[in-house]
PDB file of C-alpha atoms in Angstrom:
ATOM      1  CA  MET E   1      -9.999  18.071  -5.461  1.00  0.00           C
ATOM      2  CA  ASN E   2      -6.805  18.454  -7.751  1.00  0.00           C
ATOM      3  CA  ARG E   3      -3.272  17.820  -5.869  1.00  0.00           C
ATOM      4  CA  VAL E   4      -0.927  20.019  -6.510  1.00  0.00           C
ATOM      5  CA  VAL E   5       2.556  18.316  -7.278  1.00  0.00           C
ATOM      6  CA  HIS E   6       5.786  20.314  -5.932  1.00  0.00           C
ATOM      7  CA  PRO E   7       8.084  20.761  -8.713  1.00  0.00           C
ATOM      8  CA  ILE E   8      10.615  18.699  -6.636  1.00  0.00           C
ATOM      9  CA  GLU E   9       8.272  15.893  -7.036  1.00  0.00           C
ATOM     10  CA  GLN E  10       7.970  16.540 -10.565  1.00  0.00           C
ATOM     11  CA  GLU E  11      11.846  16.155 -11.268  1.00  0.00           C
ATOM     12  CA  SER E  12      11.914  13.446  -8.910  1.00  0.00           C
ATOM     13  CA  PHE E  13       9.574  11.236 -11.158  1.00  0.00           C
ATOM     14  CA  ARG E  14      11.330  13.054 -14.399  1.00  0.00           C
ATOM     15  CA  ARG E  15      14.257  11.346 -13.237  1.00  0.00           C
ATOM     16  CA  LEU E  16      12.762   8.278 -11.981  1.00  0.00           C
ATOM     17  CA  ARG E  17      11.361   7.451 -15.341  1.00  0.00           C
ATOM     18  CA  ALA E  18      14.585   8.615 -17.433  1.00  0.00           C
ATOM     19  CA  ARG E  19      16.112   5.614 -15.956  1.00  0.00           C
ATOM     20  CA  LEU E  20      13.211   3.071 -15.916  1.00  0.00           C
ATOM     21  CA  ASP E  21      10.861   2.522 -18.613  1.00  0.00           C
ATOM     22  CA  THR E  22       7.651   2.351 -16.639  1.00  0.00           C
ATOM     23  CA  SER E  23       5.426   3.054 -20.025  1.00  0.00           C
ATOM     24  CA  ARG E  24       4.873  -1.029 -20.539  1.00  0.00           C
ATOM     25  CA  PHE E  25       3.036  -0.755 -17.097  1.00  0.00           C
ATOM     26  CA  PRO E  26      -1.104  -0.705 -17.108  1.00  0.00           C
ATOM     27  CA  PRO E  27      -2.120   2.350 -15.846  1.00  0.00           C
ATOM     28  CA  LEU E  28      -2.813   2.123 -11.623  1.00  0.00           C
ATOM     29  CA  THR E  29       0.293  -0.588 -11.615  1.00  0.00           C
ATOM     30  CA  ARG E  30       2.692   1.857 -13.262  1.00  0.00           C
ATOM     31  CA  ALA E  31       1.277   4.593 -10.401  1.00  0.00           C
ATOM     32  CA  VAL E  32       1.835   1.907  -7.761  1.00  0.00           C
ATOM     33  CA  VAL E  33       5.136   0.916  -9.228  1.00  0.00           C
ATOM     34  CA  GLU E  34       6.305   4.813  -9.356  1.00  0.00           C
ATOM     35  CA  ARG E  35       5.592   6.227  -6.124  1.00  0.00           C
ATOM     36  CA  VAL E  36       6.870   3.113  -4.296  1.00  0.00           C
ATOM     37  CA  ILE E  37       9.980   3.546  -6.427  1.00  0.00           C
ATOM     38  CA  HIS E  38       9.915   7.177  -5.608  1.00  0.00           C
ATOM     39  CA  SER E  39       9.426   6.904  -1.999  1.00  0.00           C
ATOM     40  CA  ALA E  40      12.317   4.338  -1.112  1.00  0.00           C
ATOM     41  CA  ALA E  41      14.476   5.761  -4.689  1.00  0.00           C
ATOM     42  CA  ASP E  42      14.966   1.812  -5.212  1.00  0.00           C
ATOM     43  CA  LEU E  43      14.452   0.644  -8.581  1.00  0.00           C
ATOM     44  CA  GLU E  44      14.127  -2.740  -7.569  1.00  0.00           C
ATOM     45  CA  TYR E  45      10.781  -2.249  -6.700  1.00  0.00           C
ATOM     46  CA  ALA E  46       9.647  -2.873 -10.416  1.00  0.00           C
ATOM     47  CA  SER E  47      10.489  -6.044 -10.717  1.00  0.00           C
ATOM     48  CA  ASP E  48       9.685  -7.475  -6.634  1.00  0.00           C
ATOM     49  CA  LEU E  49       6.575  -5.913  -6.616  1.00  0.00           C
ATOM     50  CA  VAL E  50       3.734  -7.960  -6.983  1.00  0.00           C
ATOM     51  CA  MET E  51       0.087  -7.129  -8.144  1.00  0.00           C
ATOM     52  CA  ASP E  52      -2.877  -7.299 -10.992  1.00  0.00           C
ATOM     53  CA  GLU E  53      -3.764  -3.855 -12.380  1.00  0.00           C
ATOM     54  CA  ASP E  54      -7.707  -5.418 -12.299  1.00  0.00           C
ATOM     55  CA  THR E  55      -8.114  -5.820  -8.675  1.00  0.00           C
ATOM     56  CA  LEU E  56      -5.928  -2.157  -8.477  1.00  0.00           C
ATOM     57  CA  GLU E  57      -9.538  -1.156 -10.724  1.00  0.00           C
ATOM     58  CA  LYS E  58     -11.374  -2.483  -7.849  1.00  0.00           C
ATOM     59  CA  ALA E  59      -9.799  -1.392  -4.872  1.00  0.00           C
ATOM     60  CA  HIS E  60      -9.016   2.022  -6.424  1.00  0.00           C
ATOM     61  CA  ALA E  61     -12.763   2.309  -6.936  1.00  0.00           C
ATOM     62  CA  ALA E  62     -13.511   1.052  -3.163  1.00  0.00           C
ATOM     63  CA  LEU E  63     -10.850   3.435  -1.935  1.00  0.00           C
ATOM     64  CA  HIS E  64     -12.496   6.767  -4.329  1.00  0.00           C
ATOM     65  CA  ALA E  65     -15.926   5.596  -2.848  1.00  0.00           C
ATOM     66  CA  GLY E  66     -14.840   5.968   0.549  1.00  0.00           C
ATOM     67  CA  ALA E  67     -13.750   2.591   2.101  1.00  0.00           C
ATOM     68  CA  PRO E  68     -12.079   2.656   5.339  1.00  0.00           C
ATOM     69  CA  VAL E  69      -8.086   2.414   5.049  1.00  0.00           C
ATOM     70  CA  VAL E  70      -6.638   0.554   8.262  1.00  0.00           C
ATOM     71  CA  VAL E  71      -2.997   0.898   8.756  1.00  0.00           C
ATOM     72  CA  ASP E  72      -0.736  -1.603  10.925  1.00  0.00           C
ATOM     73  CA  VAL E  73       1.087   1.310  12.304  1.00  0.00           C
ATOM     74  CA  GLU E  74       0.884   5.139  13.003  1.00  0.00           C
ATOM     75  CA  MET E  75       4.239   5.531  10.547  1.00  0.00           C
ATOM     76  CA  VAL E  76       1.932   4.555   7.449  1.00  0.00           C
ATOM     77  CA  ALA E  77      -1.008   6.361   8.746  1.00  0.00           C
ATOM     78  CA  ALA E  78       1.824   9.598   8.792  1.00  0.00           C
ATOM     79  CA  GLY E  79       2.282   8.894   5.289  1.00  0.00           C
ATOM     80  CA  ILE E  80      -1.414   8.586   4.286  1.00  0.00           C
ATOM     81  CA  THR E  81      -2.143  12.243   4.298  1.00  0.00           C
ATOM     82  CA  ARG E  82      -5.004  12.493   2.133  1.00  0.00           C
ATOM     83  CA  ARG E  83      -7.103  10.152   3.992  1.00  0.00           C
ATOM     84  CA  GLU E  84      -7.989   9.526   7.338  1.00  0.00           C
ATOM     85  CA  THR E  85      -7.141   6.109   8.481  1.00  0.00           C
ATOM     86  CA  VAL E  86      -7.880   3.522  11.641  1.00  0.00           C
ATOM     87  CA  CYS E  87      -5.022   2.170  13.294  1.00  0.00           C
ATOM     88  CA  ARG E  88      -5.873   0.474  16.739  1.00  0.00           C
ATOM     89  CA  LEU E  89      -2.083  -0.537  18.118  1.00  0.00           C
ATOM     90  CA  LYS E  90      -2.408   2.188  21.196  1.00  0.00           C
ATOM     91  CA  ASP E  91      -5.570  -0.061  22.212  1.00  0.00           C
ATOM     92  CA  ALA E  92      -3.730  -3.355  21.376  1.00  0.00           C
ATOM     93  CA  VAL E  93      -2.583  -5.739  24.351  1.00  0.00           C
ATOM     94  CA  PRO E  94      -0.389  -8.567  23.302  1.00  0.00           C
ATOM     95  CA  GLY E  95      -0.807 -11.689  25.088  1.00  0.00           C
ATOM     96  CA  PRO E  96       0.135 -15.472  24.802  1.00  0.00           C
ATOM     97  CA  GLY E  97       0.936 -16.497  21.088  1.00  0.00           C
ATOM     98  CA  LEU E  98      -0.333 -12.353  20.017  1.00  0.00           C
ATOM     99  CA  THR E  99       1.353  -9.969  19.341  1.00  0.00           C
ATOM    100  CA  ARG E 100       0.418  -6.043  19.615  1.00  0.00           C
ATOM    101  CA  SER E 101       0.171  -5.786  16.146  1.00  0.00           C
ATOM    102  CA  ALA E 102      -1.922  -8.788  15.598  1.00  0.00           C
ATOM    103  CA  HIS E 103      -4.231  -7.982  18.406  1.00  0.00           C
ATOM    104  CA  ALA E 104      -4.571  -3.888  16.654  1.00  0.00           C
ATOM    105  CA  VAL E 105      -5.547  -6.103  13.480  1.00  0.00           C
ATOM    106  CA  ARG E 106      -8.613  -7.976  15.509  1.00  0.00           C
ATOM    107  CA  LEU E 107      -9.477  -4.464  17.084  1.00  0.00           C
ATOM    108  CA  ALA E 108      -9.247  -2.968  13.614  1.00  0.00           C
ATOM    109  CA  TYR E 109     -11.224  -5.696  11.921  1.00  0.00           C
ATOM    110  CA  GLU E 110     -13.953  -5.030  14.813  1.00  0.00           C
ATOM    111  CA  GLN E 111     -14.423  -1.391  14.209  1.00  0.00           C
ATOM    112  CA  VAL E 112     -14.774  -1.631  10.284  1.00  0.00           C
ATOM    113  CA  GLY E 113     -15.761  -5.105   8.775  1.00  0.00           C
ATOM    114  CA  PRO E 114     -15.482  -6.161   5.204  1.00  0.00           C
ATOM    115  CA  GLY E 115     -14.463  -4.155   2.179  1.00  0.00           C
ATOM    116  CA  ALA E 116     -11.637  -2.317   4.007  1.00  0.00           C
ATOM    117  CA  LEU E 117      -8.495  -1.138   2.523  1.00  0.00           C
ATOM    118  CA  TRP E 118      -6.010  -2.862   4.464  1.00  0.00           C
ATOM    119  CA  VAL E 119      -2.114  -1.069   4.310  1.00  0.00           C
ATOM    120  CA  ILE E 120       0.296  -3.092   6.650  1.00  0.00           C
ATOM    121  CA  GLY E 121       3.818  -1.884   6.039  1.00  0.00           C
ATOM    122  CA  CYS E 122       5.414  -2.893   9.636  1.00  0.00           C
ATOM    123  CA  ALA E 123       4.864  -5.979  11.302  1.00  0.00           C
ATOM    124  CA  PRO E 124       4.587  -9.172   9.552  1.00  0.00           C
ATOM    125  CA  THR E 125       2.599 -10.449  12.176  1.00  0.00           C
ATOM    126  CA  ALA E 126      -0.683  -7.958  11.224  1.00  0.00           C
ATOM    127  CA  LEU E 127      -0.341  -9.456   8.192  1.00  0.00           C
ATOM    128  CA  GLU E 128      -0.315 -12.983   9.353  1.00  0.00           C
ATOM    129  CA  GLU E 129      -3.312 -11.839  11.709  1.00  0.00           C
ATOM    130  CA  LEU E 130      -5.236 -10.356   9.155  1.00  0.00           C
ATOM    131  CA  LEU E 131      -4.686 -14.039   6.435  1.00  0.00           C
ATOM    132  CA  THR E 132      -6.820 -15.403   9.838  1.00  0.00           C
ATOM    133  CA  LEU E 133      -9.982 -13.225   9.648  1.00  0.00           C
ATOM    134  CA  ASP E 134     -12.680 -13.583   7.079  1.00  0.00           C
ATOM    135  CA  ALA E 135     -11.987  -9.877   6.514  1.00  0.00           C
ATOM    136  CA  SER E 136     -13.259  -9.843   3.064  1.00  0.00           C
ATOM    137  CA  PRO E 137     -10.744  -6.863   2.156  1.00  0.00           C
ATOM    138  CA  ALA E 138     -11.366  -4.472  -0.943  1.00  0.00           C
ATOM    139  CA  LEU E 139      -7.197  -4.390  -1.363  1.00  0.00           C
ATOM    140  CA  VAL E 140      -4.055  -5.751   1.025  1.00  0.00           C
ATOM    141  CA  ILE E 141      -1.267  -3.441   0.534  1.00  0.00           C
ATOM    142  CA  GLY E 142       1.493  -6.079   2.309  1.00  0.00           C
ATOM    143  CA  LEU E 143       4.465  -4.736   2.417  1.00  0.00           C
ATOM    144  CA  PRO E 144       5.846  -5.057   5.905  1.00  0.00           C
ATOM    145  CA  VAL E 145       9.980  -5.095   6.169  1.00  0.00           C
ATOM    146  CA  GLY E 146      12.017  -7.172   8.252  1.00  0.00           C
ATOM    147  CA  PHE E 147      14.395 -10.617   7.971  1.00  0.00           C
ATOM    148  CA  VAL E 148      12.274 -12.361  10.287  1.00  0.00           C
ATOM    149  CA  GLY E 149       8.594 -13.371   8.712  1.00  0.00           C
ATOM    150  CA  ALA E 150       8.338 -10.389   6.090  1.00  0.00           C
ATOM    151  CA  ALA E 151       8.428 -12.314   2.840  1.00  0.00           C
ATOM    152  CA  GLU E 152       6.943 -15.389   4.399  1.00  0.00           C
ATOM    153  CA  SER E 153       4.193 -13.507   5.150  1.00  0.00           C
ATOM    154  CA  LYS E 154       3.775 -11.680   1.799  1.00  0.00           C
ATOM    155  CA  ALA E 155       3.987 -15.004  -0.028  1.00  0.00           C
ATOM    156  CA  ALA E 156       1.327 -15.835   2.287  1.00  0.00           C
ATOM    157  CA  LEU E 157      -0.590 -13.207   1.034  1.00  0.00           C
ATOM    158  CA  ARG E 158       0.013 -14.158  -2.578  1.00  0.00           C
ATOM    159  CA  GLU E 159      -1.179 -17.311  -2.093  1.00  0.00           C
ATOM    160  CA  SER E 160      -4.398 -16.407   0.204  1.00  0.00           C
ATOM    161  CA  GLY E 161      -5.856 -15.221  -3.205  1.00  0.00           C
ATOM    162  CA  LEU E 162      -7.247 -12.066  -1.450  1.00  0.00           C
ATOM    163  CA  PRO E 163      -6.869  -8.741  -3.470  1.00  0.00           C
ATOM    164  CA  ALA E 164      -3.422  -7.464  -2.425  1.00  0.00           C
ATOM    165  CA  VAL E 165      -0.233  -5.692  -3.437  1.00  0.00           C
ATOM    166  CA  SER E 166       2.714  -7.365  -2.305  1.00  0.00           C
ATOM    167  CA  ASN E 167       6.674  -7.658  -2.909  1.00  0.00           C
ATOM    168  CA  VAL E 168       8.721 -10.805  -3.027  1.00  0.00           C
ATOM    169  CA  SER E 169      12.098  -9.655  -0.907  1.00  0.00           C
ATOM    170  CA  GLU E 170      11.924  -8.933   2.895  1.00  0.00           C
ATOM    171  CA  LYS E 171      12.354  -4.972   2.074  1.00  0.00           C
ATOM    172  CA  GLY E 172       9.199  -3.381   2.597  1.00  0.00           C
ATOM    173  CA  GLY E 173       8.214  -0.967   5.510  1.00  0.00           C
ATOM    174  CA  SER E 174       5.704   2.238   6.207  1.00  0.00           C
ATOM    175  CA  ALA E 175       6.949   4.398   3.641  1.00  0.00           C
ATOM    176  CA  VAL E 176       6.641   1.929   0.601  1.00  0.00           C
ATOM    177  CA  ALA E 177       3.421   0.812   2.398  1.00  0.00           C
ATOM    178  CA  ALA E 178       1.806   4.330   2.419  1.00  0.00           C
ATOM    179  CA  ALA E 179       2.905   5.200  -1.030  1.00  0.00           C
ATOM    180  CA  ALA E 180       1.425   2.232  -2.699  1.00  0.00           C
ATOM    181  CA  LEU E 181      -2.284   3.238  -0.906  1.00  0.00           C
ATOM    182  CA  ASN E 182      -1.689   6.827  -2.278  1.00  0.00           C
ATOM    183  CA  ALA E 183      -1.097   6.204  -5.501  1.00  0.00           C
ATOM    184  CA  LEU E 184      -4.424   5.395  -5.770  1.00  0.00           C
ATOM    185  CA  LEU E 185      -5.320   7.897  -3.474  1.00  0.00           C
ATOM    186  CA  TYR E 186      -3.490  10.528  -5.639  1.00  0.00           C
ATOM    187  CA  THR E 187      -4.752   9.008  -9.722  1.00  0.00           C
ATOM    188  CA  PRO E 188      -8.652  10.226 -10.277  1.00  0.00           C
ATOM    189  CA  LEU E 189     -11.805   8.466 -10.962  1.00  0.00           C
ATOM    190  CA  SER E 190     -10.946   9.111 -14.672  1.00  0.00           C
ATOM    191  CA  HIS E 191      -7.404   7.850 -15.227  1.00  0.00           C
ATOM    192  CA  SER E 192      -7.589   7.280 -18.471  1.00  0.00           C
ATOM    193  CA  GLU E 193      -5.104  10.204 -18.831  1.00  0.00           C
ATOM    194  CA  GLU E 194      -1.399   8.925 -16.840  1.00  0.00           C
ATOM    195  CA  LYS E 195      -1.276  11.037 -14.248  1.00  0.00           C
ATOM    196  CA  GLN E 196       0.956  10.516 -11.387  1.00  0.00           C
TER     197      GLN E 196
END
């Protein structure tokens, strides 16, 4: 199913590319970088994001083959409009040493098992909890935002060796996390022609 791109979005990407040369990035990396920048109007993401094209290729294939998508909060789910997502935050209960977001990750993993794509844009504790599980994810989009634990949780994600999209700074959030996943969703399986 082809996605119809609104003229305002087309113009936004034209202006983005006029201000930042993204042609140096490989196709899926470029798609993620551009869509994240577009979602935040923040060109600094071009140097802040950390990802690998081979990892994105495998995650892209898994996503288009129907792998489950798990999100940490409903705000991330709201930004992913072309795929059903799993969010267990409403069912989660905090406990001693366990935040509600961390418990939601446990519940989601019990539901989906290995091979899912995880999109974390809000809670560093959700990302930290995911790293304690043997989740064997297809991809972890770890872009939580905040001054407490966000940069550290993303550094831990990169050090874990899991297939990931992250960024170095404290910034992130639901919109950019959803945008990173949408970049993979919106790129067709035959993405040799560069599309947004």
